[in-house]
Structures are given as C-alpha cells and as structure tokens.
Coordinates of C-alpha atoms and ligand atoms in Angstrom, one line a residue:
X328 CA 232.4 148.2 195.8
X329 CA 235.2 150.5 196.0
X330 CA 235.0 154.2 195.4
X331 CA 237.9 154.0 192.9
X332 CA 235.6 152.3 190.1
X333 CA 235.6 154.4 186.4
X334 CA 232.2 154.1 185.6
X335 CA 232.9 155.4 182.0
X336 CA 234.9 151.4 181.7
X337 CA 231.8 149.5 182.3
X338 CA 231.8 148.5 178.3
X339 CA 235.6 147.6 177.8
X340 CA 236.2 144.9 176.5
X341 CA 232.4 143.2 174.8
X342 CA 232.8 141.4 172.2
X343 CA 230.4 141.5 168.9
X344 CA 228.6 137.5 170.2
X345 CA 225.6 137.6 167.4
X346 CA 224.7 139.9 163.8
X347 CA 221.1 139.7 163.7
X348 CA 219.5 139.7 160.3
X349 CA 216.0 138.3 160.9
X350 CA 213.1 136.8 163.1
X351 CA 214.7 133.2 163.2
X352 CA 217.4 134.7 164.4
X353 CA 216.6 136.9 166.9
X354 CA 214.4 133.5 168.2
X355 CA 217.5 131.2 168.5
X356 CA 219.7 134.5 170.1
X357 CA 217.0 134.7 172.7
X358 CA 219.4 133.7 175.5
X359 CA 221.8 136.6 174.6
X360 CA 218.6 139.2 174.1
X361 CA 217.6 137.9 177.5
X362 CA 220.6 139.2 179.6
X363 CA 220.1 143.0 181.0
X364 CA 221.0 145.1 178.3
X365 CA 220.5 148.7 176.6
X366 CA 220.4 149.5 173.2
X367 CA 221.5 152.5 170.7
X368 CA 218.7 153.4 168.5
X369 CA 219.0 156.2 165.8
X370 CA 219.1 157.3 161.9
X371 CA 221.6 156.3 159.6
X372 CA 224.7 158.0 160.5
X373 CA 223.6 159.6 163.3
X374 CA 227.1 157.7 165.4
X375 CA 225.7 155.0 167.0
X376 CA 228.4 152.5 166.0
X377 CA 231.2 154.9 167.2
X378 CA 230.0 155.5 170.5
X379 CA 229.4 152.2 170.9
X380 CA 233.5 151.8 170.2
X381 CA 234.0 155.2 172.3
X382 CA 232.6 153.2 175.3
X383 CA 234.2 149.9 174.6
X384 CA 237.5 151.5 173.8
X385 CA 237.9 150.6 170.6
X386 CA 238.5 151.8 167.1
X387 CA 236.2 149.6 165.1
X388 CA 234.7 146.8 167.0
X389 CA 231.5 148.4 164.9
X390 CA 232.5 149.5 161.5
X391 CA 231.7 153.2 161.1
X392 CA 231.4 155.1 157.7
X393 CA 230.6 158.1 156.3
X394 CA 227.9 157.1 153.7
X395 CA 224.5 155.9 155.6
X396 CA 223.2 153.0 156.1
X397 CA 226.3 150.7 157.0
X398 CA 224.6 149.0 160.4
X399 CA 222.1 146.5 158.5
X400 CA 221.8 144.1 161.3
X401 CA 221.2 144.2 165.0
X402 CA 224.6 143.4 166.5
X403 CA 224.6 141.7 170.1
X404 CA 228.1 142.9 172.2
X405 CA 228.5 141.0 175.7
X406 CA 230.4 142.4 178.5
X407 CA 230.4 142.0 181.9
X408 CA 229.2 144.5 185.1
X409 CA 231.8 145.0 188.4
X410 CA 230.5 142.1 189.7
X411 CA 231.1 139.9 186.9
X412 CA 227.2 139.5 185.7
X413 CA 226.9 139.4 182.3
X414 CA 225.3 142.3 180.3
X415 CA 224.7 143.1 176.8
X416 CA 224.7 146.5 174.5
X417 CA 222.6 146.4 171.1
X418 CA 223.8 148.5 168.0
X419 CA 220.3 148.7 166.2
X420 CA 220.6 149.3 162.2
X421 CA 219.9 152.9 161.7
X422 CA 216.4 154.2 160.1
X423 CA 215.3 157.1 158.3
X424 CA 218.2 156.4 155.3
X425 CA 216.9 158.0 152.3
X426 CA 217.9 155.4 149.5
X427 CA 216.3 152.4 151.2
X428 CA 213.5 150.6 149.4
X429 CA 210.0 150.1 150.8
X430 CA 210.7 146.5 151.5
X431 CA 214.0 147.2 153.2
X432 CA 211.7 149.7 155.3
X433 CA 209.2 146.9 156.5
X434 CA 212.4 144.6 157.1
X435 CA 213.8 147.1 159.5
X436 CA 210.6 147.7 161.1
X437 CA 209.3 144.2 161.6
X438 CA 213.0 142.7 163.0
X439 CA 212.8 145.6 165.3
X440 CA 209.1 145.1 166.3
X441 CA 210.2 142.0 167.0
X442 CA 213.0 142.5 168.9
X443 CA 211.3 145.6 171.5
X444 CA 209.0 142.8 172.1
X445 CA 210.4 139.6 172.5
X446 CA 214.2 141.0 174.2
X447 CA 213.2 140.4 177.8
X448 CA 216.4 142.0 179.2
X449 CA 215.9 145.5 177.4
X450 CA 216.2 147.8 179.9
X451 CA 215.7 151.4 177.4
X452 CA 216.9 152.7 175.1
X453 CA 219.7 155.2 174.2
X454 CA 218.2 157.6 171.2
X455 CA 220.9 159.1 169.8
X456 CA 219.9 162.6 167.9
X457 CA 222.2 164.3 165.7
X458 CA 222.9 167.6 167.6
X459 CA 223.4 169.6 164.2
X460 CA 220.1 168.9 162.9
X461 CA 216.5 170.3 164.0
X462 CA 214.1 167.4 165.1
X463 CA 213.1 164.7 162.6
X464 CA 209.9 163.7 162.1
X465 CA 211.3 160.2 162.3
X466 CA 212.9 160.6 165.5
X467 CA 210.0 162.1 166.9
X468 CA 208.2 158.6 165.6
X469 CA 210.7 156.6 166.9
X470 CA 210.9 158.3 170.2
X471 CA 206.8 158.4 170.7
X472 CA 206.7 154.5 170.1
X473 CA 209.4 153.8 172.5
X474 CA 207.6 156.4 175.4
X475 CA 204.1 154.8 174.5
X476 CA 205.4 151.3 175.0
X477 CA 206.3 152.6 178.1
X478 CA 209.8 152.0 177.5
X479 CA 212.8 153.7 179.5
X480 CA 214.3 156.4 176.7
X481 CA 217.8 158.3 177.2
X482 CA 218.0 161.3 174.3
X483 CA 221.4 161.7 173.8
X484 CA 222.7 164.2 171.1
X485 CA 225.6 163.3 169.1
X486 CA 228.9 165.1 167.1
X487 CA 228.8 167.9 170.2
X488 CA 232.1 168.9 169.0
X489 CA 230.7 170.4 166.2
X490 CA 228.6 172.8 167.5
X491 CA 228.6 175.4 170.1
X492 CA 227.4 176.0 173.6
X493 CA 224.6 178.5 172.6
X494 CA 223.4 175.5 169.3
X495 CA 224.2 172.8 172.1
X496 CA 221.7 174.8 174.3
X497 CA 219.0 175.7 171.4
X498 CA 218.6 171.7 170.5
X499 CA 218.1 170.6 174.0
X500 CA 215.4 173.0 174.9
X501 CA 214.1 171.8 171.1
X502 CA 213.9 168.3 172.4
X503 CA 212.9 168.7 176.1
X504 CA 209.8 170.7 174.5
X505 CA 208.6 167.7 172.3
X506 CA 209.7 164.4 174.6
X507 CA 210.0 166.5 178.2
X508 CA 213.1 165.1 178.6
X509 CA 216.4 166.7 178.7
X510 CA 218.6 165.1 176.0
X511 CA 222.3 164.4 177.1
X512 CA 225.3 165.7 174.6
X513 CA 227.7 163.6 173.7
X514 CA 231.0 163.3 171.4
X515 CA 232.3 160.0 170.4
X516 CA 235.6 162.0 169.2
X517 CA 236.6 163.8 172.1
X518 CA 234.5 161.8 174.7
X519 CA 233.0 165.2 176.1
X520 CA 229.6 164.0 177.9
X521 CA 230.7 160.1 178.2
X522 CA 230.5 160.1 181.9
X523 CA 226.7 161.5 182.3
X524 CA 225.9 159.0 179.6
X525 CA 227.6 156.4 181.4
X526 CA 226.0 157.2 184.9
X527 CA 222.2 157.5 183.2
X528 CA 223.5 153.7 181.6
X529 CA 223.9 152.4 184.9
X530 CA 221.3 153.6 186.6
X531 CA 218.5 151.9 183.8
X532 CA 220.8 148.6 183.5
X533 CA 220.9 148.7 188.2
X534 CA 223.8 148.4 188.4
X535 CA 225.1 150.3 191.6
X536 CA 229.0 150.9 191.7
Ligands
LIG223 N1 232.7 164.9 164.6 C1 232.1 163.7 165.0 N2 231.8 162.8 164.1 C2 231.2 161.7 164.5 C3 230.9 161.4 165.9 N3 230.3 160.2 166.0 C4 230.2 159.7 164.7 N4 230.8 160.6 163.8 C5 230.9 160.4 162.4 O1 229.6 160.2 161.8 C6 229.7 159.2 160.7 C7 228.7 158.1 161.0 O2 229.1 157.4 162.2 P1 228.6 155.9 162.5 O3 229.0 155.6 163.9 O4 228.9 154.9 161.5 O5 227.0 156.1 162.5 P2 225.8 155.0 162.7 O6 224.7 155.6 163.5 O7 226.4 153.7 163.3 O8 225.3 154.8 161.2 P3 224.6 153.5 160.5 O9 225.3 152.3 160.9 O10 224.6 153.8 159.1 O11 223.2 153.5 161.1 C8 231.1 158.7 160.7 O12 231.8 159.4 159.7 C9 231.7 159.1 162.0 O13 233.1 159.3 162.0 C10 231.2 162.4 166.8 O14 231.0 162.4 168.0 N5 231.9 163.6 166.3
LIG224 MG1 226.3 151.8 162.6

C-alpha cells in the first residue's frame, strides 16, 4: 500500500444496505452482519448518527436531530477497505432516552442482545460518551456488558468543541478511572480527533494501510 492513503476516507462512500427493526430481521441480514464491521453504540443524542456522516462525508446519510430518540433501528452501512474487501459500520438506536416505555426498553435490549451475539463480524465497539456530561450509570452498564463479553470497546467522547481543554482533560481521567481505558475526543462538527478515531478503527477492523 502506498504511504499516500488518508486513513480518515476509509468510510466514504457506504451506503445505508439494511434498517433493522427486529430478530427476523437481523436473522435474514445475517450475511451483511457477517462482514468485519464496528459499530457506534450510545444514548440518545449522544451523536452517533453524525459521526457516522462526519466519517462517510456526508450530511445526512443518518438523519440527526436535536430531540432524542430518532435512531430506532439498527442501520447496516457497507463500504469497502483499500483493498476492496467489503466492510460494514452499524449505527445502534440510542438507549437511556427518558420518555421511552418499558416495552420499548425490552425491545431495544433484546434486538441488541441479539445482535452482540449472533453478528459474527463485530469486531468492537465504538462507545460514544457525551463529553459535557459526568458518567451515566447507563453508560457505565453498557460499557461493563460490552468489557465482560469480552468485547473490543473504543470510549470516544463526543461534542469536544464544546468544552475546553482543562473539562476535555477532567472527563477522560473520569472515564479512564471507571473502564481503565483512555477515552478518545472527538467532534463531528469540526472533525478535531477524527484521525485517532480513525487509526483505533482500523486497527480493531485489521486492516493495515
Ligand atoms: N456541537 C456539536 N454538536 C453535535 C456533535 N455531534 C452531534 N451533535 C448534535 O447532537 C444532536 C444529536 O446528534 P445525533 O447524531 O442525531 O445523535 P444520535 O446519537 O444519533 O441520537 P439518536 O439517534 O437519538 O440515538 C444533534 O443536534 C447534533 O447536531 C458535535 O460533534 N458537536
Ligand atoms: Mg442517531
């Protein structure tokens, strides 16, 4: 491979290839969930639908919105590596929105039970953490179920451009302390941080430039 490869264009250009709303599914996409792939994982609103368009280059392959809770499905985008070899990124619906019912809570959690354990080609998974916010009990759920699976897990905190060095600084060391990992910053609106994010991607997908 050449040296001249931007690593931070590994997702232009996926397409959305399958909304996921249930087990059946999720069963008949298993072709798609088999390919090497990562996926973004998060709370409502925490902008995992506009990084995913910050790394494909693209204003609203995923619809973002300002009011929780618009991600209700899993959504399947195919790309391709340098080499040509398919690969795959997974928008996961958000948890931990307040005005969902009980039974939309079980949904969520069975579809996604479902999917950590039937996805062969999940390689990790991207957490993305709000950076203004002080840890949620739900992250700290989500994040515990992923690490005792014995799943890969990339922290990545989100909306960096709205806080400053010294609060960027505060919430990492608040994170490393609970998962021992350093979380990665990241902004979808001015990109800052895509290119760490990008290199950790590649590393858990192998893919060697
Ligand atoms: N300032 C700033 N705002 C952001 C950033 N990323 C996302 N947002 C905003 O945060 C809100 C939620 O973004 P989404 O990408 O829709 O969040 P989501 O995690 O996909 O939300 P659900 O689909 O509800 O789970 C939108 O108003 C975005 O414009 C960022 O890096 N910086
Ligand atoms: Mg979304």
């Amino acid at each position: 491979m050449t040296e001249n490869i931007d690593i931070t264009k590994l997702f232009i250009g996926i397409e959305l290839k399958a909304t996921i709303f249930n087990l059946k599914q999720l069963d008949e996409n298993s072709e798609l969930t088999d390919l090497p792939h990562l996926a973004l994982v998060g709370r409502s609103n925490v902008g995992k639908s506009s990084l995913l368009n910050c790394l494909a280059g693209r204003k609203s392959l995923a619809k973002v919105s300002a009011s929780p809770g618009k991600t209700r499905s899993i959504n399947l985008y195919q790309g391709h590596d340098y080499k040509g070899i398919p690969l795959l990124l997974a928008d996961l619906p958000g948890y931990g929105y307040a005005k969902c019912s009980h039974s939309e809570r079980e949904s969520w959690r069975k579809l996604i039970e479902y999917y950590f354990d039937n996805a062969q080609g999940l390689k990790g998974l991207i957490l993305l953490l709000d950076s203004r916010i002080a840890p949620q009990d739900s992250d700290k759920e989500m994040a515990r179920y992923a690490l005792n699976r014995g799943m890969f897990l990339v922290p990545v905190l989100t909306k960096v451009d709205k806080i400053n060095q010294r609060e960027r600084s505060l919430r990492q060391n608040e994170w490393e302390n609970i998962l021992n990992i350093t979380p990665l910053l990241v902004s979808s609106k001015n990109r800052f941080g895509v290119i760490k994010m990008c290199e950790k991607m590649l590393e858990l997908l192998e893919i060697s430039v």
